[in-house]
Short mmCIF file of C-alpha atoms and ligand atoms in Angstrom, two decimals:
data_model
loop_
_atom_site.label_atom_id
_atom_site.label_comp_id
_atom_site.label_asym_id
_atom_site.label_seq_id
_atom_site.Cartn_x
_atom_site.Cartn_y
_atom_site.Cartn_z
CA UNK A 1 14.33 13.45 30.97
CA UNK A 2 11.79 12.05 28.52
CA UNK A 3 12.93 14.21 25.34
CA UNK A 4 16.28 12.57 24.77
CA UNK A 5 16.28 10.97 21.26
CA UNK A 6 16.23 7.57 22.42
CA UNK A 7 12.26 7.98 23.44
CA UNK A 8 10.36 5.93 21.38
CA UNK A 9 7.81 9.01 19.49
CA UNK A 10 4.72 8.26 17.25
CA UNK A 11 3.76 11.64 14.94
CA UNK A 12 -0.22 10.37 14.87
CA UNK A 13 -3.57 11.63 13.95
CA UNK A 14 -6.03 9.92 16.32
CA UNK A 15 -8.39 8.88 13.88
CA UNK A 16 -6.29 8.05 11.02
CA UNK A 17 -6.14 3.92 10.78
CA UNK A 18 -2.58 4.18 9.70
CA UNK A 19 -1.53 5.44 12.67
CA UNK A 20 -3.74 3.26 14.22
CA UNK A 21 -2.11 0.28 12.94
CA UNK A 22 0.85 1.38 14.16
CA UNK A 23 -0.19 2.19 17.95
CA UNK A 24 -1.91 -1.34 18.26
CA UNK A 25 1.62 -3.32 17.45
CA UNK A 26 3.42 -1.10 19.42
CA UNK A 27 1.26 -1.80 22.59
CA UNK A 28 1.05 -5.30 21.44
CA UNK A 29 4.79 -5.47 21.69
CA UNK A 30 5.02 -3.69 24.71
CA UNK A 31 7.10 -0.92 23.63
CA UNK A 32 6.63 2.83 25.54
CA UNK A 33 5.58 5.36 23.27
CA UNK A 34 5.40 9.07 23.24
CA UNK A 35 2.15 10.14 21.75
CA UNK A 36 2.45 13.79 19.64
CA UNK A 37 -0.81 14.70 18.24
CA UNK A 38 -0.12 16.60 14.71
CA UNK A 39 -2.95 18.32 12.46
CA UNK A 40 -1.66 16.78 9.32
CA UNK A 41 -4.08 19.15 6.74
CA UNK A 42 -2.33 22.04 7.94
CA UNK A 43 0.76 20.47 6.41
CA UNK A 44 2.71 21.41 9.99
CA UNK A 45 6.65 22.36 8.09
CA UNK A 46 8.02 20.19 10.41
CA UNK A 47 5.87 16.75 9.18
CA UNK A 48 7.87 17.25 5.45
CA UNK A 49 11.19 17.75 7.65
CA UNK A 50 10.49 13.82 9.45
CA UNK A 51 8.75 12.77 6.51
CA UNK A 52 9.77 13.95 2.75
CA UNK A 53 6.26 12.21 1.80
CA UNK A 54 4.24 14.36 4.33
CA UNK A 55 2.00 12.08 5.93
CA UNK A 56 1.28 10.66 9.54
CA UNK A 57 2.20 8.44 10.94
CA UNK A 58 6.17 8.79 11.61
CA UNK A 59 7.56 6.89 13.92
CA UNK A 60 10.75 7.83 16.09
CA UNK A 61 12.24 4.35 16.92
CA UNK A 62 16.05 4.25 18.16
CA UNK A 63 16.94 7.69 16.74
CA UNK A 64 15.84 6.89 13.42
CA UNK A 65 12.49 8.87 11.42
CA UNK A 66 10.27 5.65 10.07
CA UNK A 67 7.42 6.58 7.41
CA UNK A 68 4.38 4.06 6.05
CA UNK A 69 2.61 2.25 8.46
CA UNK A 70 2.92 -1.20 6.81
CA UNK A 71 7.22 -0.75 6.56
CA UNK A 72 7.01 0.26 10.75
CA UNK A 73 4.83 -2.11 11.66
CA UNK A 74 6.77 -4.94 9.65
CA UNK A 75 10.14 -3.29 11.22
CA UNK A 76 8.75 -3.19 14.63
CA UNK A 77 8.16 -6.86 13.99
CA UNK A 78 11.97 -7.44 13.25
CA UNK A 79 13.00 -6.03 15.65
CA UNK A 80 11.04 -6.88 18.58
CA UNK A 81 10.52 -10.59 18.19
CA UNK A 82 8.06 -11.19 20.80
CA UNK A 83 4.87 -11.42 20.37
CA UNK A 84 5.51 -12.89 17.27
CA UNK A 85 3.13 -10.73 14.14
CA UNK A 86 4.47 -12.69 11.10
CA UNK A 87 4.20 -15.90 10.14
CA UNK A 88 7.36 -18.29 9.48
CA UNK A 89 6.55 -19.65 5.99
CA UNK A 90 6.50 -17.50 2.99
CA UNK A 91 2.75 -18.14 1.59
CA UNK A 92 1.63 -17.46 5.36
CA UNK A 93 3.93 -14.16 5.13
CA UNK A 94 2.23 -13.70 1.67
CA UNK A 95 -1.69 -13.89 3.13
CA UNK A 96 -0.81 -11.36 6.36
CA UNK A 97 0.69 -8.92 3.92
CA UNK A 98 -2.09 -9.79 1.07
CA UNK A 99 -4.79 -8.88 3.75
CA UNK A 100 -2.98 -5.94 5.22
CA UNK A 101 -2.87 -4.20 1.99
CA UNK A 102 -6.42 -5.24 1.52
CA UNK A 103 -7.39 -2.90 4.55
CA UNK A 104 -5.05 -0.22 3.55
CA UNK A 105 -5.80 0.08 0.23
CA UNK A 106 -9.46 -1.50 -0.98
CA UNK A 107 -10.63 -1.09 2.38
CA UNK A 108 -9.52 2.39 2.66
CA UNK A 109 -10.58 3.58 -0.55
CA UNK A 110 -13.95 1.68 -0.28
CA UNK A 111 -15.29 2.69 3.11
CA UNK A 112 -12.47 4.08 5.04
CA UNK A 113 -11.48 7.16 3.44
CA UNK A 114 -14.76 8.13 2.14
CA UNK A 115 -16.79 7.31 5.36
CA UNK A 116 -14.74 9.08 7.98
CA UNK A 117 -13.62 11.92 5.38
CA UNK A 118 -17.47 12.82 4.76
CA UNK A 119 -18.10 12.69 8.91
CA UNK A 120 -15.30 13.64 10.52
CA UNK A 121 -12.39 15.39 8.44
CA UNK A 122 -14.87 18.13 7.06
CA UNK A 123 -16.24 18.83 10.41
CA UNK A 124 -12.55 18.80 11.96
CA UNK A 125 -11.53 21.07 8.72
CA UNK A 126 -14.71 23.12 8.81
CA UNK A 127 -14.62 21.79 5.43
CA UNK A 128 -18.11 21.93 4.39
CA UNK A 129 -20.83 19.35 5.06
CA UNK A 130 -20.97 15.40 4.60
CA UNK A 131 -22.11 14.19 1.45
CA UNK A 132 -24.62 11.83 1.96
CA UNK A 133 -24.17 9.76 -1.46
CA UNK A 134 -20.37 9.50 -0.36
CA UNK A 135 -21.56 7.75 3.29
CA UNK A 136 -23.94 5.59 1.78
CA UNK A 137 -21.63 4.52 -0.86
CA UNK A 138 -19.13 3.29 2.09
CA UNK A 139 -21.59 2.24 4.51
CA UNK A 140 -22.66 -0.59 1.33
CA UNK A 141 -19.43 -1.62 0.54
CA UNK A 142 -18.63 -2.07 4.41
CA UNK A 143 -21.16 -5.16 4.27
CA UNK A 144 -19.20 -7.27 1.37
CA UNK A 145 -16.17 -6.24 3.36
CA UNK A 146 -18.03 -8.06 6.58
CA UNK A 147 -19.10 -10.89 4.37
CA UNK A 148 -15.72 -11.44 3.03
CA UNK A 149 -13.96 -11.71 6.29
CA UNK A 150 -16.95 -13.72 7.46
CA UNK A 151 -16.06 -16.63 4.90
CA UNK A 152 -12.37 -16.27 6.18
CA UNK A 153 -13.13 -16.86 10.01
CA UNK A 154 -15.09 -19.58 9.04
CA UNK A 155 -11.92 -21.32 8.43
CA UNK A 156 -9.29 -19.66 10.63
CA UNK A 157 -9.29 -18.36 14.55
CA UNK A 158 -7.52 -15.18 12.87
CA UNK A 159 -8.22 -13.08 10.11
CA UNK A 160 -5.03 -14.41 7.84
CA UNK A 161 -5.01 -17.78 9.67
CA UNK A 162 -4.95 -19.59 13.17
CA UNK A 163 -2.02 -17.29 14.82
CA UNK A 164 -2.64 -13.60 15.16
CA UNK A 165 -0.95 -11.50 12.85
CA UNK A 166 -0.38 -7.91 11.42
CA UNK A 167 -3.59 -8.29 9.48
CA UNK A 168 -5.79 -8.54 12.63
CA UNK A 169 -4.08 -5.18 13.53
CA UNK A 170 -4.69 -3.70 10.44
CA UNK A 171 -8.29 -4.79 10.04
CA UNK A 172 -8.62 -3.46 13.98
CA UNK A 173 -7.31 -0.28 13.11
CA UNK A 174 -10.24 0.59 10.17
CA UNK A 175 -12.49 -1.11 12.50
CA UNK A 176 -11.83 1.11 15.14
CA UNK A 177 -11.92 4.51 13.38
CA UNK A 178 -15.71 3.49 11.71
CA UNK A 179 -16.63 2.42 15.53
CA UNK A 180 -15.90 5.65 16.48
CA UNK A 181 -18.63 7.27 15.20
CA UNK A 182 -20.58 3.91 15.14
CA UNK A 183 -20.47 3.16 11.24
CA UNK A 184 -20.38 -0.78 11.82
CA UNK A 185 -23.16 -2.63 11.44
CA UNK A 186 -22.07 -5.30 13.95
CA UNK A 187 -25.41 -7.48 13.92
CA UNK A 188 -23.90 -8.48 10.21
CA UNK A 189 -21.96 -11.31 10.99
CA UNK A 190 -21.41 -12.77 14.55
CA UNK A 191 -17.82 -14.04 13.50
CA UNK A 192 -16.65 -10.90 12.71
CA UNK A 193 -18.33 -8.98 15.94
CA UNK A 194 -16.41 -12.17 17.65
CA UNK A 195 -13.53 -11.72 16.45
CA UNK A 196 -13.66 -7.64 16.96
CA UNK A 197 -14.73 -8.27 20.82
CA UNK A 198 -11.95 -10.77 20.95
CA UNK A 199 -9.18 -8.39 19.81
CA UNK A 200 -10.87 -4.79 21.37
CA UNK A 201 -10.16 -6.76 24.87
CA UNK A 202 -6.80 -6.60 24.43
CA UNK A 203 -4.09 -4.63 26.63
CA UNK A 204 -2.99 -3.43 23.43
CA UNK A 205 -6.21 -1.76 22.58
CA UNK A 206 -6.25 0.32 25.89
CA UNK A 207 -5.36 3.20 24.58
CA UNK A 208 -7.01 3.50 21.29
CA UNK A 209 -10.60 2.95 23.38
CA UNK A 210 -9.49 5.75 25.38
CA UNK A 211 -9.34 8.53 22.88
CA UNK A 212 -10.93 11.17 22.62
CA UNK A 213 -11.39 13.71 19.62
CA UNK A 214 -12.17 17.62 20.51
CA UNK A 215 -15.93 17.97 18.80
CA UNK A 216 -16.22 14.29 17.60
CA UNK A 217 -18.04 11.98 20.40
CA UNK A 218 -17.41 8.69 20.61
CA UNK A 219 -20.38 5.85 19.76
CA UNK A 220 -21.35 4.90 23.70
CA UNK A 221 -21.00 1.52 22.94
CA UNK A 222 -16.91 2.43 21.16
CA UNK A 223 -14.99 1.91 24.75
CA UNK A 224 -17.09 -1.71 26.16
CA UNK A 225 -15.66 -4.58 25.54
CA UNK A 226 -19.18 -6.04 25.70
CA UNK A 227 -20.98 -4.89 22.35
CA UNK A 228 -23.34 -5.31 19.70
CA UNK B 1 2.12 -29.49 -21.59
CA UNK B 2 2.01 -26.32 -20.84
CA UNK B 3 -1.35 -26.25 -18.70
CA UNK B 4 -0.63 -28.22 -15.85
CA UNK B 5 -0.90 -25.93 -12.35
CA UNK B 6 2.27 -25.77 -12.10
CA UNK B 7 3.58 -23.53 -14.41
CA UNK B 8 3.90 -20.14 -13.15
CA UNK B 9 1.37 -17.84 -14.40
CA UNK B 10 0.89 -14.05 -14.40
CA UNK B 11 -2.64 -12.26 -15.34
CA UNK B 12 -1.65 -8.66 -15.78
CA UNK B 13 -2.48 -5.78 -17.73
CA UNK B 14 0.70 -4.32 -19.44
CA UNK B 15 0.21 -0.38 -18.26
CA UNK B 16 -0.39 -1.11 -15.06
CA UNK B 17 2.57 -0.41 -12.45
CA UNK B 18 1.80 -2.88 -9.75
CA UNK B 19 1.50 -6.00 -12.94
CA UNK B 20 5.18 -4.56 -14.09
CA UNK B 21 6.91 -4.81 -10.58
CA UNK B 22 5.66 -7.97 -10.50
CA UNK B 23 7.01 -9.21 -13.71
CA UNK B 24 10.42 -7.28 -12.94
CA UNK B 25 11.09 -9.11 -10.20
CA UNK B 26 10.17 -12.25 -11.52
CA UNK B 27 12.55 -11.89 -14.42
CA UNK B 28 14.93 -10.71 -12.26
CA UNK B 29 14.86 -13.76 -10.24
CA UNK B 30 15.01 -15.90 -13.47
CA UNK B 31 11.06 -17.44 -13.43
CA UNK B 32 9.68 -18.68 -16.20
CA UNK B 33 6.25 -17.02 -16.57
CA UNK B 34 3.31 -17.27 -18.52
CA UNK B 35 1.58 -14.08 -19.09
CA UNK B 36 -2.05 -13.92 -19.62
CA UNK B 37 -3.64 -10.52 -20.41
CA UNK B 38 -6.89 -9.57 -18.20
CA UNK B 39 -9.03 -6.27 -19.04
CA UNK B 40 -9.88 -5.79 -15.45
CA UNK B 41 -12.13 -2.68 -16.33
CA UNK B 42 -14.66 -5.04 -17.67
CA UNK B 43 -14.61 -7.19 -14.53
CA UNK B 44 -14.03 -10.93 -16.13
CA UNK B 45 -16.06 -12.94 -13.98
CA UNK B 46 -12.96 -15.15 -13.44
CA UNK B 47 -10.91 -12.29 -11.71
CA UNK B 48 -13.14 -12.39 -8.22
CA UNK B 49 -12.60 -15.81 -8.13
CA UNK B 50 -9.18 -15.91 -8.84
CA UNK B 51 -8.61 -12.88 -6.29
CA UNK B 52 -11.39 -11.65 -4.47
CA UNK B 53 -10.49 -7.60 -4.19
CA UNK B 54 -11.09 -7.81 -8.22
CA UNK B 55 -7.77 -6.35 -8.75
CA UNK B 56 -4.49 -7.35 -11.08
CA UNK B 57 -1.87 -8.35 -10.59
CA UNK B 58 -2.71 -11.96 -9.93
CA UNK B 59 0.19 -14.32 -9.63
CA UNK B 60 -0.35 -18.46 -9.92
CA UNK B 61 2.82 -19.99 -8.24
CA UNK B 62 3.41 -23.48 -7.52
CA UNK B 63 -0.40 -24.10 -7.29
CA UNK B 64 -1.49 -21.07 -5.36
CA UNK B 65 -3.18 -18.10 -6.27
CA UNK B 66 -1.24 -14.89 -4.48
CA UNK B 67 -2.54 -11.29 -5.22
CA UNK B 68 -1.29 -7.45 -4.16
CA UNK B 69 1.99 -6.88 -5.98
CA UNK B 70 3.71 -6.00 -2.61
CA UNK B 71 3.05 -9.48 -0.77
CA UNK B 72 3.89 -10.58 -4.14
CA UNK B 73 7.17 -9.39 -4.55
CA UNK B 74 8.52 -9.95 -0.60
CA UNK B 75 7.00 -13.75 -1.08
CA UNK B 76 9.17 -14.44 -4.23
CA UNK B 77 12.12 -13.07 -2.41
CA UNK B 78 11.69 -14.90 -0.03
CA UNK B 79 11.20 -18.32 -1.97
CA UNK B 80 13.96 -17.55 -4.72
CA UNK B 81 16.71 -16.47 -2.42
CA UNK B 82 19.11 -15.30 -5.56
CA UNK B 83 19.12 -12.78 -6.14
CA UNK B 84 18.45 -11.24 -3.41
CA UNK B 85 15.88 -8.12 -3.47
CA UNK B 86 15.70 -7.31 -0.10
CA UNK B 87 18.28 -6.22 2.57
CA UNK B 88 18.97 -8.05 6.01
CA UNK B 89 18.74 -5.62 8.29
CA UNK B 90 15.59 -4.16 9.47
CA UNK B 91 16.60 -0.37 9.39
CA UNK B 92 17.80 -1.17 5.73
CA UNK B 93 14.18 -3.23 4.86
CA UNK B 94 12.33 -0.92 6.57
CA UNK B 95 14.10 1.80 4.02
CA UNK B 96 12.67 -0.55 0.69
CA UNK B 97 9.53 -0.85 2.09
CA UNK B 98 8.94 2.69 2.72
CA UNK B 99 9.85 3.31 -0.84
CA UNK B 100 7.84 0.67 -2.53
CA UNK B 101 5.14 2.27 -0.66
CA UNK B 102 6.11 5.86 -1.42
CA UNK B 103 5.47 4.56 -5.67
CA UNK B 104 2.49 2.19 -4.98
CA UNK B 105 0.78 4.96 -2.60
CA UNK B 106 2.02 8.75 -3.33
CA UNK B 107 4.09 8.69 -6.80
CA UNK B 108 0.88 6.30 -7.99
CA UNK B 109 -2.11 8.96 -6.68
CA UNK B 110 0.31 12.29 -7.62
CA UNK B 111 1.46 10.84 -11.03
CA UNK B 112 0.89 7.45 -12.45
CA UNK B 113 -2.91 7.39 -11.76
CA UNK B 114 -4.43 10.54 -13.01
CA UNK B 115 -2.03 10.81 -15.90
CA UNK B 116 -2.27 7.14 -16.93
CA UNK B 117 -6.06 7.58 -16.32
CA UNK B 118 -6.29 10.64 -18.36
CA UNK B 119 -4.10 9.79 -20.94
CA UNK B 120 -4.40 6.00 -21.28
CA UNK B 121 -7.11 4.48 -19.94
CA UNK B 122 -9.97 6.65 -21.08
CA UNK B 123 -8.72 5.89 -24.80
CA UNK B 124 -8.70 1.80 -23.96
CA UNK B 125 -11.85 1.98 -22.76
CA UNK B 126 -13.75 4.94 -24.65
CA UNK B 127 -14.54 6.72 -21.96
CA UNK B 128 -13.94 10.45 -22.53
CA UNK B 129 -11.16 12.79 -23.50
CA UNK B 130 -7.91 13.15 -21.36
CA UNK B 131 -8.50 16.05 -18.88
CA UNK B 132 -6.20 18.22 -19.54
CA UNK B 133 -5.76 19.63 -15.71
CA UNK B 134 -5.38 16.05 -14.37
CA UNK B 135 -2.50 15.50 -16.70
CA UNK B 136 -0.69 18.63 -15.83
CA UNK B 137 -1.33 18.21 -11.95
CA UNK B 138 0.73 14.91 -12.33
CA UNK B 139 2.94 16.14 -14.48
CA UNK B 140 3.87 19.37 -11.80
CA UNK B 141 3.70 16.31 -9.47
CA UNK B 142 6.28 14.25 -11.00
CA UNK B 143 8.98 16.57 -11.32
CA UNK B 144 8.87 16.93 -7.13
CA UNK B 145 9.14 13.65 -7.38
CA UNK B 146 12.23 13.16 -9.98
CA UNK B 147 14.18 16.07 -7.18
CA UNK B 148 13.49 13.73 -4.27
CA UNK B 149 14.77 10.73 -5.63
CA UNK B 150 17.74 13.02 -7.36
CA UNK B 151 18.10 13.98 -3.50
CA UNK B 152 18.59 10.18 -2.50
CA UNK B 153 20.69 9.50 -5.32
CA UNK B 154 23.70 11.32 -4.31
CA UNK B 155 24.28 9.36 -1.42
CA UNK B 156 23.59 5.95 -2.84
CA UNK B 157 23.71 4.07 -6.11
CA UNK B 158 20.40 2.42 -5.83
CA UNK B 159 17.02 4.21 -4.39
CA UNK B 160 16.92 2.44 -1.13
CA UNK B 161 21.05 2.11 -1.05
CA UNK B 162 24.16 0.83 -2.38
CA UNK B 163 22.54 -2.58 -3.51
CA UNK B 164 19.44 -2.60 -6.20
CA UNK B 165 16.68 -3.74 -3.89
CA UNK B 166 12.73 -4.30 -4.47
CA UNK B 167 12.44 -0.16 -4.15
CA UNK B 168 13.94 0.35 -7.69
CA UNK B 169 11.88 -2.02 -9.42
CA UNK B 170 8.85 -0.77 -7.81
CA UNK B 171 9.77 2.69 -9.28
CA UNK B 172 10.88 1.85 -12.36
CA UNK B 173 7.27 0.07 -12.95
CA UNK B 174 5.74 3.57 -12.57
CA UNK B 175 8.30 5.17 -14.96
CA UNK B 176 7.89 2.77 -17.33
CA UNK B 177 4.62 2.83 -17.69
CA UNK B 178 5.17 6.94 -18.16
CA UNK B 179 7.76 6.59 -20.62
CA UNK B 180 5.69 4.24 -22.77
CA UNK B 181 3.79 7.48 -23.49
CA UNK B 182 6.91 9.40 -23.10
CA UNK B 183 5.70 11.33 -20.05
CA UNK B 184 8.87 11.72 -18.11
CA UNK B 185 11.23 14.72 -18.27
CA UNK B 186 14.49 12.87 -18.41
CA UNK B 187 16.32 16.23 -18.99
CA UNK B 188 15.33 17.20 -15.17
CA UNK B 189 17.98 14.83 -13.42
CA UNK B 190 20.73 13.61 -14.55
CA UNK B 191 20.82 11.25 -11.39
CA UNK B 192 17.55 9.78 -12.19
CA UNK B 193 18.37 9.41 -15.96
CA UNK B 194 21.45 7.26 -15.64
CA UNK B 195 19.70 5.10 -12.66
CA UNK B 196 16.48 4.48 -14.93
CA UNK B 197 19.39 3.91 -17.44
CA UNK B 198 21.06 1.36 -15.78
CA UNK B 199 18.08 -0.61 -14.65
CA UNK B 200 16.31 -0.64 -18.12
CA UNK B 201 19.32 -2.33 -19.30
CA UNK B 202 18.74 -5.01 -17.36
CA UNK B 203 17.68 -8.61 -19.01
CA UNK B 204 14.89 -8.08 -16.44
CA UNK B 205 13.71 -5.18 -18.43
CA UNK B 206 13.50 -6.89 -21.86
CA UNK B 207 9.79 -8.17 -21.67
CA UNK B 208 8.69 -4.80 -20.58
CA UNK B 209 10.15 -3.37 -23.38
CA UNK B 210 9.00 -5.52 -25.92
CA UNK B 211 5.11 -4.49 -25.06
CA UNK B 212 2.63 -2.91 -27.66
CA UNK B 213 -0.26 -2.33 -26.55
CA UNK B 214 -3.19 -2.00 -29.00
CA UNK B 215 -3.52 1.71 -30.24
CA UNK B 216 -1.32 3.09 -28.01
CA UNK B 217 1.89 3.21 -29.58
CA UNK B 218 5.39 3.33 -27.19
CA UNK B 219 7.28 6.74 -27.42
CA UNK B 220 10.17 6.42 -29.90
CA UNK B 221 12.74 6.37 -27.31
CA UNK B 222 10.77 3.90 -25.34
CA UNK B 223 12.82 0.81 -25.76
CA UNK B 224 16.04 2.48 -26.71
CA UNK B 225 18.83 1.56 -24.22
CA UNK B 226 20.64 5.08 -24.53
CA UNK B 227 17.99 8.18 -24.65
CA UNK B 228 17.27 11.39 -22.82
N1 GSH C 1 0.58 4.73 2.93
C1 GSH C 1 0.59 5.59 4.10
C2 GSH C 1 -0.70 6.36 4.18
C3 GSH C 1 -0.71 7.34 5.33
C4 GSH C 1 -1.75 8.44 5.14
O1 GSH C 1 -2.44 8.50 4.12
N2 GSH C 1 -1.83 9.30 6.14
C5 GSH C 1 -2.73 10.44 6.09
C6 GSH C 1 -3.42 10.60 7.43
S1 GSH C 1 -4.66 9.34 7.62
C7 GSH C 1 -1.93 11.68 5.79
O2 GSH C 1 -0.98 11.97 6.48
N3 GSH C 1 -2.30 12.42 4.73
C8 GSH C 1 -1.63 13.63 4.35
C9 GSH C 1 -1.31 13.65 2.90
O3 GSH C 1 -1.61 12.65 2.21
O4 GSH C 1 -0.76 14.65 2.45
C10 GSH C 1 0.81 4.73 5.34
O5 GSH C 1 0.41 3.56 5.34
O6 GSH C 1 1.42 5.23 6.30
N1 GSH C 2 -2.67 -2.67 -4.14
C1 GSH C 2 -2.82 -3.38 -5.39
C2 GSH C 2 -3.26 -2.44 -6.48
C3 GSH C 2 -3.53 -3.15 -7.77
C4 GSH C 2 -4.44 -2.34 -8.69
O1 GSH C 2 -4.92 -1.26 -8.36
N2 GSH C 2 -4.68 -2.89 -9.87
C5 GSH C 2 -5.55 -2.27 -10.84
C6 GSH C 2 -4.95 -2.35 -12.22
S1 GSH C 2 -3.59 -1.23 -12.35
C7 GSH C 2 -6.86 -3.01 -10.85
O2 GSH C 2 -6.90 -4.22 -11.01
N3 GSH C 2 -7.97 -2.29 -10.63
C8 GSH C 2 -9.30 -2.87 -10.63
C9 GSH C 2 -10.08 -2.43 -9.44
O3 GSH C 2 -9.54 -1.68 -8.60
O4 GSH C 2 -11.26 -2.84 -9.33
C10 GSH C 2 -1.50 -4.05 -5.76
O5 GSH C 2 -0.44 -3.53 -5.38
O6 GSH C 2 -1.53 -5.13 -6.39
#
């Protein structure tokens, strides 16, 4: 029976790069998830129950109800040593984490959040129609963001250095939701479309480039490993 | 000489939450620090180059420039083992990061933003009047807030559990930098009273009460070991 408590269970949104995140180092690790869809702006009662905070994602690991994407994914990391996502030394520790909140905070609040919350949250949430100031606000700062990470792969294989690490993941995740609905200007830099290709052809990635949203197509170009 | 790259050196702004967790935890851990005050709202040129997201805190250490409080705090823990901030096992670190992120992300967009915005930062930088709305939004916000962590507090003596832990200092940042403008209703727990109690009465604490800033003067209570 696959409803015992001992199933691994991810509470997700598919298009949230949280629970994004959180998908890619599970599938990196190898570790069997149950997927369970939940409409987080309809505040379902039972999201507050599993998570006080009320957001996605929550994570269902061993028994155990796990909020914030960057405490999972640095769990899952703990406790499922191989593939390695952290460094050993502390300052290396230091720029994975430094880069990961980059993403999930500047990132986010930059482009992120106000890119995919104009074109796809207030058409999911028949919320009204995108503001076009709002787009073209993120779709700007999306290009220092490319130029920035350009000047880091000129000196490392990996975003936070020459290993792969839970800042590739991260970066992948807000990547992936923008591809979606094809707000990345890939011709920007070839060492970041490189390093994109590189990581989108992945096992891990699998199942991210297979979703689907109900009324949102995907870019044609979102699922092929061969892009840009 | 007290110039040399070595010293350890903090730019921070004193009412900002993520700048106070950092200097809690280095006091905490007993390191020297040299504070230098940065008014990041009028973008010093230096800042970018010093961290390129623009943003404070900013923390020279043994040569290197480290930024986002977060990767701050888990890289000094991890360099100054004593004492120790964090717990061993993952289910327990996964429980301090999940608060840390629960003040940095919710407590900080519910509370510590739009009233320190409203009430504080539109005065430093003559930009407006406080809207009144904002600050009663955060102020509805913050008493959910004080019942949660009343909630956690009767089955442990620190936030994240029985041993204090990079979670409280996180939260205490935020409710210092409320209490400076005496914007926390102490009276609503006596749980959280006697925990913000015992952790202002820390040595740790001492710089952070000790600040002025400019034109904003601390609430009479503000440094005061016994109150509420
Ligand atoms: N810091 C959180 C952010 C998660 C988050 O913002 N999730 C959104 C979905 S993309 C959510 O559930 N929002 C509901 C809410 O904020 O009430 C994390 O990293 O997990
Ligand atoms: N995630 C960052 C947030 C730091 C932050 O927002 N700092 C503010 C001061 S309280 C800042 O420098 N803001 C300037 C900006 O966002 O451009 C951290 O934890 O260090």
């Amino acid at each position: 029976m696959n409803t015992n408590t001992q199933t691994t269970r991810l509470y997700h949104s598919t298009l949230s790069p949280f629970c994004r995140k959180v998908r890619l180092v599970l599938a990196e690790k190898k570790i069997e998830v149950e997927l369970v869809e939940e409409k987080y702006w309809e505040n379902p009662p039972d999201l507050k129950r599993r998570n006080p905070a009320g957001k996605l994602p929550v994570l269902r690991h061993r028994g155990h109800m796990l909020a914030e994407s960057q405490a999972i994914v640095e769990y899952l990391d703990e406790v499922v040593a191989d593939p390695a996502l952290m460094p050993r030394q502390p300052l290396d520790r230091h720029e994975v984490r430094r880069l990961c909140a980059w993403f999930d905070d500047k990132f986010n609040s930059e482009v992120t959040q106000p890119i995919m919350n104009e074109r796809v949250w207030k058409k999911i949430t028949r919320s009204g129609y995108p503001d076009s100031r709002a787009v073209k606000d993120g779709l700007r700062a999306i290009k220092e963001h490319i130029d920035y990470l350009t000047t880091l792969l000129e000196a490392r294989r990996w975003l936070a250095g020459n290993a792969i690490s839970l800042a590739d993941f991260t970066a992948a995740a807000h990547f992936s939701c923008l591809d979606y609905i094809s707000d990345v200007d890939w011709d920007r830099s070839e060492a970041v479309r490189d390093w994109y290709a590189t990581i989108k052809s992945r096992p891990a990635f699998r199942s991210v480039l297979a979703d689907q949203v109900p009324g949102i197509h995907p870019a044609p170009h979102y699922a092929e490993l061969d892009f840009g």
